[in-house]
Coordinates of C-alpha atoms in Angstrom, one line a residue:
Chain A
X1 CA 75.6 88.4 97.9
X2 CA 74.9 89.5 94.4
X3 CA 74.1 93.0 95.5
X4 CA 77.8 93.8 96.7
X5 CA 79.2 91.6 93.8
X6 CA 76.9 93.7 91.1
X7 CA 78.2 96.9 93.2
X8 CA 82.0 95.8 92.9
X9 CA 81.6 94.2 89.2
X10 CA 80.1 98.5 88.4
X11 CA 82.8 100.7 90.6
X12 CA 85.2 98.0 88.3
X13 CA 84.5 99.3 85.4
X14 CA 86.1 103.1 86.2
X15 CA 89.2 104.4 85.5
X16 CA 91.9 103.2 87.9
X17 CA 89.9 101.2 89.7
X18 CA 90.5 97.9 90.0
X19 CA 89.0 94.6 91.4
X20 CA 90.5 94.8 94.9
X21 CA 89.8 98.6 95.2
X22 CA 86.4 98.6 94.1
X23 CA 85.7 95.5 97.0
X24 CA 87.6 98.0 99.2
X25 CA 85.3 100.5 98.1
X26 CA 82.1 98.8 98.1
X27 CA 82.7 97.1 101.9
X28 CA 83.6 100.9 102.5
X29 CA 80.2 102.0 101.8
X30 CA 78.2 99.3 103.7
X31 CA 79.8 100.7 106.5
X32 CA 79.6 104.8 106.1
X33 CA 77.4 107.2 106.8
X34 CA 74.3 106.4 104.2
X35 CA 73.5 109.7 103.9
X36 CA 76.2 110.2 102.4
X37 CA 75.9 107.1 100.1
X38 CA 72.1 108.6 99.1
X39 CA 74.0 111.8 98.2
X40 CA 76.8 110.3 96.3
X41 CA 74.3 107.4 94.6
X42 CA 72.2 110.8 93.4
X43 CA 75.0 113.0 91.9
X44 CA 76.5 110.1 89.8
X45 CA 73.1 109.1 88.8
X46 CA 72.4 112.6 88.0
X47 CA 75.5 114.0 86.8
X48 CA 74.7 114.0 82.9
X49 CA 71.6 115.8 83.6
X50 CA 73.4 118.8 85.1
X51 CA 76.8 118.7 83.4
X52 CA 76.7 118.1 79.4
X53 CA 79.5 120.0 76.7
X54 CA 79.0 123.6 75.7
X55 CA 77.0 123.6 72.2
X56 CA 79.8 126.1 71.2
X57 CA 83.4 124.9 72.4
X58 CA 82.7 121.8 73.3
X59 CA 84.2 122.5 77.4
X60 CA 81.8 121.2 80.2
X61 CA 78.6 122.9 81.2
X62 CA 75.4 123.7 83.4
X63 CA 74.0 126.4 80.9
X64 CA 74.6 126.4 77.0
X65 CA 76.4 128.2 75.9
X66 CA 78.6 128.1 78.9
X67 CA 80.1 131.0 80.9
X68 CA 82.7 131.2 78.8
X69 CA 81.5 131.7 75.5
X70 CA 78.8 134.5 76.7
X71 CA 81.4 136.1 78.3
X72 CA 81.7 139.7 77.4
X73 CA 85.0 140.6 80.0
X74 CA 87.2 138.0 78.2
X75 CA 89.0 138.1 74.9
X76 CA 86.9 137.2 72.4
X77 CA 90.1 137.2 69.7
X78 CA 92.0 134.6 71.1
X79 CA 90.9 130.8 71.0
X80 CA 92.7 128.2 72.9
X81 CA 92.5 124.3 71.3
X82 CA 92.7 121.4 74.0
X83 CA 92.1 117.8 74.2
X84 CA 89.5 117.5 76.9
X85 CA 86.9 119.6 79.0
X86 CA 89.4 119.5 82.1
X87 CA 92.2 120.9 80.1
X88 CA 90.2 124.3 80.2
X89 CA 89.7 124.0 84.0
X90 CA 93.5 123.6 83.9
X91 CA 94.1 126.4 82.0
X92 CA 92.2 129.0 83.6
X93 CA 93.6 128.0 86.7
X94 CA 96.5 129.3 85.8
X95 CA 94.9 133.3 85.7
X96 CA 97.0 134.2 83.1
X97 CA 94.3 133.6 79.8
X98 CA 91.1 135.2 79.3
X99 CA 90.4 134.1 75.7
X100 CA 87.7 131.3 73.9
X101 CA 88.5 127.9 74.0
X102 CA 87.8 124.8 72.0
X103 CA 87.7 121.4 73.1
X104 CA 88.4 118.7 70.3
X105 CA 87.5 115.6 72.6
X106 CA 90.8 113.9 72.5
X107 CA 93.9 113.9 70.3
X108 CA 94.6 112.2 66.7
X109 CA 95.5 108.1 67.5
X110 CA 95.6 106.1 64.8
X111 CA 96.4 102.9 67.0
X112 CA 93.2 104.1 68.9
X113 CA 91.4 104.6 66.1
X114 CA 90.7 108.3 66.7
X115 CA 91.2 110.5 63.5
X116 CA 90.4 113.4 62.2
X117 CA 86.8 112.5 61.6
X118 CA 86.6 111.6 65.6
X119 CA 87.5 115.3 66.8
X120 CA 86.0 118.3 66.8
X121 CA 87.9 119.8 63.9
X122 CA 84.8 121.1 61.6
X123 CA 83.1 123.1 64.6
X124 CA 86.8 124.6 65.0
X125 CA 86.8 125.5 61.3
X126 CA 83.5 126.8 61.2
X127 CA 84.2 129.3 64.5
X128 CA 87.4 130.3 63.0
X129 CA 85.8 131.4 60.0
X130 CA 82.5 133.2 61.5
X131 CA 84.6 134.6 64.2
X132 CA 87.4 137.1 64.2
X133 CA 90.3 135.6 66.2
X134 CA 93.5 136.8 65.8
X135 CA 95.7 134.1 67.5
X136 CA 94.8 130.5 67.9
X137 CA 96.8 128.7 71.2
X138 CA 97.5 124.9 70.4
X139 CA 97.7 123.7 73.9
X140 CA 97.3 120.0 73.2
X141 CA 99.2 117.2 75.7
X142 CA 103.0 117.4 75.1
X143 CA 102.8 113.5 73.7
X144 CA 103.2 112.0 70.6
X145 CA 99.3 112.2 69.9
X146 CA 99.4 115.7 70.7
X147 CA 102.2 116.9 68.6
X148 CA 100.3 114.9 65.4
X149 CA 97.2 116.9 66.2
X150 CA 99.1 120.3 66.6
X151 CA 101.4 119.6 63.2
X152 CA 97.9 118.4 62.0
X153 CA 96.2 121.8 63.2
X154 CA 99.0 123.5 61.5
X155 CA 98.9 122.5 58.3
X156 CA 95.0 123.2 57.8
X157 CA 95.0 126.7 58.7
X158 CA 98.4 127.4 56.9
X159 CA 96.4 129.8 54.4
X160 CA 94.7 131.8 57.2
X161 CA 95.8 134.8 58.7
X162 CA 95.2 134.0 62.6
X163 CA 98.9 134.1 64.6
X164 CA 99.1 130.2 65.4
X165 CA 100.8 129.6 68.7
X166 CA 101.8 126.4 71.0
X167 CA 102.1 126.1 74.8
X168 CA 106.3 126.0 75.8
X169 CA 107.3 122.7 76.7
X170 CA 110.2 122.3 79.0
X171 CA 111.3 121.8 82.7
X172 CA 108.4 122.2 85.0
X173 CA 108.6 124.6 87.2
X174 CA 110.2 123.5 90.7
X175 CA 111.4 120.3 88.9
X176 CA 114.9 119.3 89.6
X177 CA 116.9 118.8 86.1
X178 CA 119.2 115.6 87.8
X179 CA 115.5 113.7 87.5
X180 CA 114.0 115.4 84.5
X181 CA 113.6 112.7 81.6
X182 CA 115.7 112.9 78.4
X183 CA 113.1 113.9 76.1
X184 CA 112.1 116.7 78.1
X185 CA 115.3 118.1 78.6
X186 CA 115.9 117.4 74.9
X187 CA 113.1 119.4 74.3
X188 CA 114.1 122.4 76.9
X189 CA 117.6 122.9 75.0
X190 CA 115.8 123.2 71.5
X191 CA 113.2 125.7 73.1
X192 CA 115.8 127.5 75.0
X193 CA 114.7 131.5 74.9
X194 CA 117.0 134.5 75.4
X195 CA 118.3 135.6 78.9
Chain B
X1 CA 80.2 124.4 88.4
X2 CA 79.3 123.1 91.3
X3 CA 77.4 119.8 90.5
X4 CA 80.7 118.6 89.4
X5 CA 82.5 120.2 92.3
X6 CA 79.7 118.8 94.6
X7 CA 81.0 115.0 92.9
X8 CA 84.5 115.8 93.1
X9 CA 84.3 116.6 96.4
X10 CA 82.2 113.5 97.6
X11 CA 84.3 110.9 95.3
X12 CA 87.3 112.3 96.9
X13 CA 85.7 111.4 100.5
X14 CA 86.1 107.4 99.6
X15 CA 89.3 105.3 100.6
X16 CA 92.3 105.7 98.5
X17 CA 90.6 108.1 96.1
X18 CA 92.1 111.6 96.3
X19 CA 91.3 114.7 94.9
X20 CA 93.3 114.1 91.1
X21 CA 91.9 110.2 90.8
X22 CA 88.1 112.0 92.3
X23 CA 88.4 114.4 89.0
X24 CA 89.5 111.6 86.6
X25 CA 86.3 109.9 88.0
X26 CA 83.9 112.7 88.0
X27 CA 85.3 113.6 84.3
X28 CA 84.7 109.8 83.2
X29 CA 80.8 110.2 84.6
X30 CA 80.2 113.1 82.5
X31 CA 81.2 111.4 79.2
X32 CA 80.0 107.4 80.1
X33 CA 76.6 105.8 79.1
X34 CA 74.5 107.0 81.5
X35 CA 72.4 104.2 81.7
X36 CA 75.5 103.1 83.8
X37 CA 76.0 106.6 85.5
X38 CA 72.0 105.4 86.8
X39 CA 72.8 102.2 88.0
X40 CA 75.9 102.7 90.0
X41 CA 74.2 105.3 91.2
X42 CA 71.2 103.6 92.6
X43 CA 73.0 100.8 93.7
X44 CA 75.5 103.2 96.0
X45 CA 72.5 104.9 97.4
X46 CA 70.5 101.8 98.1
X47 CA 73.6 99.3 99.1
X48 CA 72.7 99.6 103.0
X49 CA 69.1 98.4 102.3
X50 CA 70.4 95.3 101.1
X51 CA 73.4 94.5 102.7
X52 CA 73.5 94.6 106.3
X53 CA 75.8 92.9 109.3
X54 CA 74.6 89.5 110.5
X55 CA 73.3 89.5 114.1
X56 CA 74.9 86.7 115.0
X57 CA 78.7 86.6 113.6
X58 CA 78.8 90.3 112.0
X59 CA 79.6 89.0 108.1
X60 CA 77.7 91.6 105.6
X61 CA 74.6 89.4 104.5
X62 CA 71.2 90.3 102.6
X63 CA 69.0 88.0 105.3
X64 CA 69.5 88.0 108.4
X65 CA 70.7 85.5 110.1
X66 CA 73.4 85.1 107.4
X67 CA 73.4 82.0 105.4
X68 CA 76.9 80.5 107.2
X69 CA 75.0 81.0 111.0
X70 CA 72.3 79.0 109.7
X71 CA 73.6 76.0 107.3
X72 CA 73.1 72.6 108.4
X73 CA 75.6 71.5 106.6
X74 CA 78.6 73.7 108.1
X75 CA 80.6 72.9 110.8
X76 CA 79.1 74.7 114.3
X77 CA 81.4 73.2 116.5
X78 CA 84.4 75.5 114.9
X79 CA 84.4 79.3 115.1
X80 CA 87.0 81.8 113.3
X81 CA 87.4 84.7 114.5
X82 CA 88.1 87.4 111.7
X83 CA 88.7 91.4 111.8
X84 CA 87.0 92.0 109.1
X85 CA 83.4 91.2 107.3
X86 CA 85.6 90.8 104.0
X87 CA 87.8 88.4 106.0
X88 CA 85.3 86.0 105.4
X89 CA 85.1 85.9 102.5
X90 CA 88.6 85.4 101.5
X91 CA 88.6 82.4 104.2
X92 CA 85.6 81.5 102.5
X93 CA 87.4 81.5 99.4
X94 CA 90.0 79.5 100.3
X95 CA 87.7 76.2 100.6
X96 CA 89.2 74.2 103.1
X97 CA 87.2 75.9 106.4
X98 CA 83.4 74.9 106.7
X99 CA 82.5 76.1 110.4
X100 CA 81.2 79.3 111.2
X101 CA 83.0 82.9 111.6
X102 CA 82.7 85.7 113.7
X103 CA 83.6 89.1 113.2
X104 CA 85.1 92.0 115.7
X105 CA 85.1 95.2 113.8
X106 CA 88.7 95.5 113.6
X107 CA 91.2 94.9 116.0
X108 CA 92.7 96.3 118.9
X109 CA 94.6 99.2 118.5
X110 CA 94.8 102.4 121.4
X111 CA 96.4 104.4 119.3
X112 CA 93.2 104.6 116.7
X113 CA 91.1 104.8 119.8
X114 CA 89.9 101.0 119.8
X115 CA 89.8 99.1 122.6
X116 CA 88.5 96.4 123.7
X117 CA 84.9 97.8 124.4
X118 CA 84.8 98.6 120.4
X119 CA 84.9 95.6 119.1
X120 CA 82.5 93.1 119.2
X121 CA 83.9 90.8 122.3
X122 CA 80.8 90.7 124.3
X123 CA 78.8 88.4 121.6
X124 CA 81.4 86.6 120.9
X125 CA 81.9 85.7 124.8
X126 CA 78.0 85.0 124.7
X127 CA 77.9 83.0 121.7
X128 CA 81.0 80.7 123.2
X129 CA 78.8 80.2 126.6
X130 CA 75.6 79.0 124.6
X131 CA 77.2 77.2 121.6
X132 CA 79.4 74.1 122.1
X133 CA 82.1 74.7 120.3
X134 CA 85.5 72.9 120.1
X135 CA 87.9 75.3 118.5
X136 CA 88.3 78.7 117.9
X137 CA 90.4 79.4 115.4
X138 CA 92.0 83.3 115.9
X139 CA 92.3 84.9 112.0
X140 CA 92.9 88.3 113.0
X141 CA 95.7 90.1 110.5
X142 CA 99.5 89.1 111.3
X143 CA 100.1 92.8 112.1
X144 CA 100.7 94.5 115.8
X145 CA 97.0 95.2 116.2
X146 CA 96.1 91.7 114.9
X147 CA 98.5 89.9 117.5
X148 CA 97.6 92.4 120.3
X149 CA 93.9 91.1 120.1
X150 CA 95.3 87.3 119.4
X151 CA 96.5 87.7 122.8
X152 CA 94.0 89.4 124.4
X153 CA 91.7 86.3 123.2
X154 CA 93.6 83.9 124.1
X155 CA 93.6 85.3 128.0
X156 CA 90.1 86.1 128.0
X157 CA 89.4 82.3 127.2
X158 CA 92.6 80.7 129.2
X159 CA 89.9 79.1 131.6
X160 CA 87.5 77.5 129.0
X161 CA 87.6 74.5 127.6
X162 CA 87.5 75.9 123.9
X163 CA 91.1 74.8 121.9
X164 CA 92.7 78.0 120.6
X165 CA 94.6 78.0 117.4
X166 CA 96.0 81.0 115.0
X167 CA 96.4 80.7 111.2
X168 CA 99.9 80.2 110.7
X169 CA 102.4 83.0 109.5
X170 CA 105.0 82.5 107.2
X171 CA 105.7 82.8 103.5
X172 CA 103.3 83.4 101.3
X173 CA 102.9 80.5 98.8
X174 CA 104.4 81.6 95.3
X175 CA 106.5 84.0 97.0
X176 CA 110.4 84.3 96.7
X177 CA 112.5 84.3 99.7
X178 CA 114.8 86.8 98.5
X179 CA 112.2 89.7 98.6
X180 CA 110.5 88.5 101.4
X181 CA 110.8 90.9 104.6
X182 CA 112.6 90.0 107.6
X183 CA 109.7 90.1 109.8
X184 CA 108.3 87.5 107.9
X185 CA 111.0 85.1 107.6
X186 CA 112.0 85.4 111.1
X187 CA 108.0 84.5 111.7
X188 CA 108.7 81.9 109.0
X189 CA 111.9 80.3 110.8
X190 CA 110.2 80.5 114.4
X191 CA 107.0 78.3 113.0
X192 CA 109.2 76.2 111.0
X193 CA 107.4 72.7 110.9
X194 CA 108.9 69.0 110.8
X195 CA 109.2 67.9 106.9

């Protein structure tokens, strides 16, 4: 049945899916509704013509520039550099930052390949000198990769005057400290803050 | 954004995706080839137009009857009877069973709501009265519901002349005794066969 084997060879190839999950999947959809499967089959085969990066930071969007950038309520001062277009989703999830953002498309990875001529690092540049920001948030993954890029980030705008900041790493909140790993902990004591 | 939200949401409707994993997904669209994106796309919209159950034994098949229910070269005097349309194929797979299959839909179970009148009994029953077939060889799952409808078979058919067999339970082959459940060594002990 080549149609079900092309089916499960394609759901293979995405993240986190695997052989046996994308059979599961695929015997899943011979047997559900198939209006829903017209409606799903649509949106993935449309989803790039509806969803592409801001022109400007770089974050997901249905109209360039995107919300965010056009936005004349939020800070436009303060610029906020992630990894990926769902770090910003992240972040303004958590209601409490209503500055620019820039997306750099990933995190400096040397094993990976991915340098400084992979990321979006000139269109950062560029903003920070036609804009006027005052503080720039490094808010890159707490990881190896993401520390490189921040010391990285760092060290290039060391003559400029904008404030550079860096998200607090610690305990998450509600974690338990019994089964918080070493390196976070490790990293909790040496960020410890005044009580 | 709600073309992303409208993916997010419909990804996270299939089996063992939920809403993080539907988000990974949905992210991974955006930024794929999207000659791919088209594809997968098209072939989840248009699976059911392809692949439909047999109207004989149930398997998933692009013609109908399927290819098994009409070889000449397969065995019609055995029949397995399988939960599952995937069932058959792993049988398949296993390449020592040439006779033909037929599949119930699941198995019985009254706390899902499936009874007897759900599955597909009545054509099985019908296909036993006009075939003349010698075995039937009962391949439902070893689970609760599997044995419940193994049972239920074996006294809908106690007056016919039709031999009844089970696939045998017992360790699986590569396995380790020492992690093995209980449940399964004590099936493994009460099938124990002469060496």
């Amino acid at each position: 049945m080549s149609a079900l084997e092309d089916l499960i060879e394609h759901l293979s190839r995405l993240p986190s899916i695997g052989p046996k999950t994308a059979s599961r999947l695929a015997y899943h959809l011979i047997k559900t509704d198939n209006g829903y499967n017209k409606l799903l089959g649509e949106e993935i085969a449309t989803i790039q013509d509806k969803i592409f990066p801001c022109s400007i930071c770089g974050s997901f969007t249905e109209t360039d520039p995107c919300p965010i950038c056009t936005s004349s309520s939020r800070d436009h001062s303060t610029i906020c550099v992630v990894e990926q277009p769902q770090d910003v989703v992240t972040l303004l999830s958590s209601g409490v930052y209503d500055g620019m953002f820039h997306v750099l498309g990933g995190a400096i990875s040397p094993i990976d390949g991915i340098g400084v001529d992979q990321l979006n690092f000139a269109k950062l540049i560029k903003r920070l000198k036609e804009g006027s920001f005052k503080e720039l948030i490094i808010a890159t993954n707490p990881t190896e990769e993401g520390d490189t890029t921040a010391l990285y980030l760092r060290q290039i705008l060391k003559d400029s005057d904008i404030q550079i900041t860096r998200l607090a790493s610690g305990l998450p909140i509600g974690g338990d400290i019994e089964y918080a790993d070493k390196i976070t902990v490790a990293r909790s004591l040496r960020g410890r803050i005044k009580f």
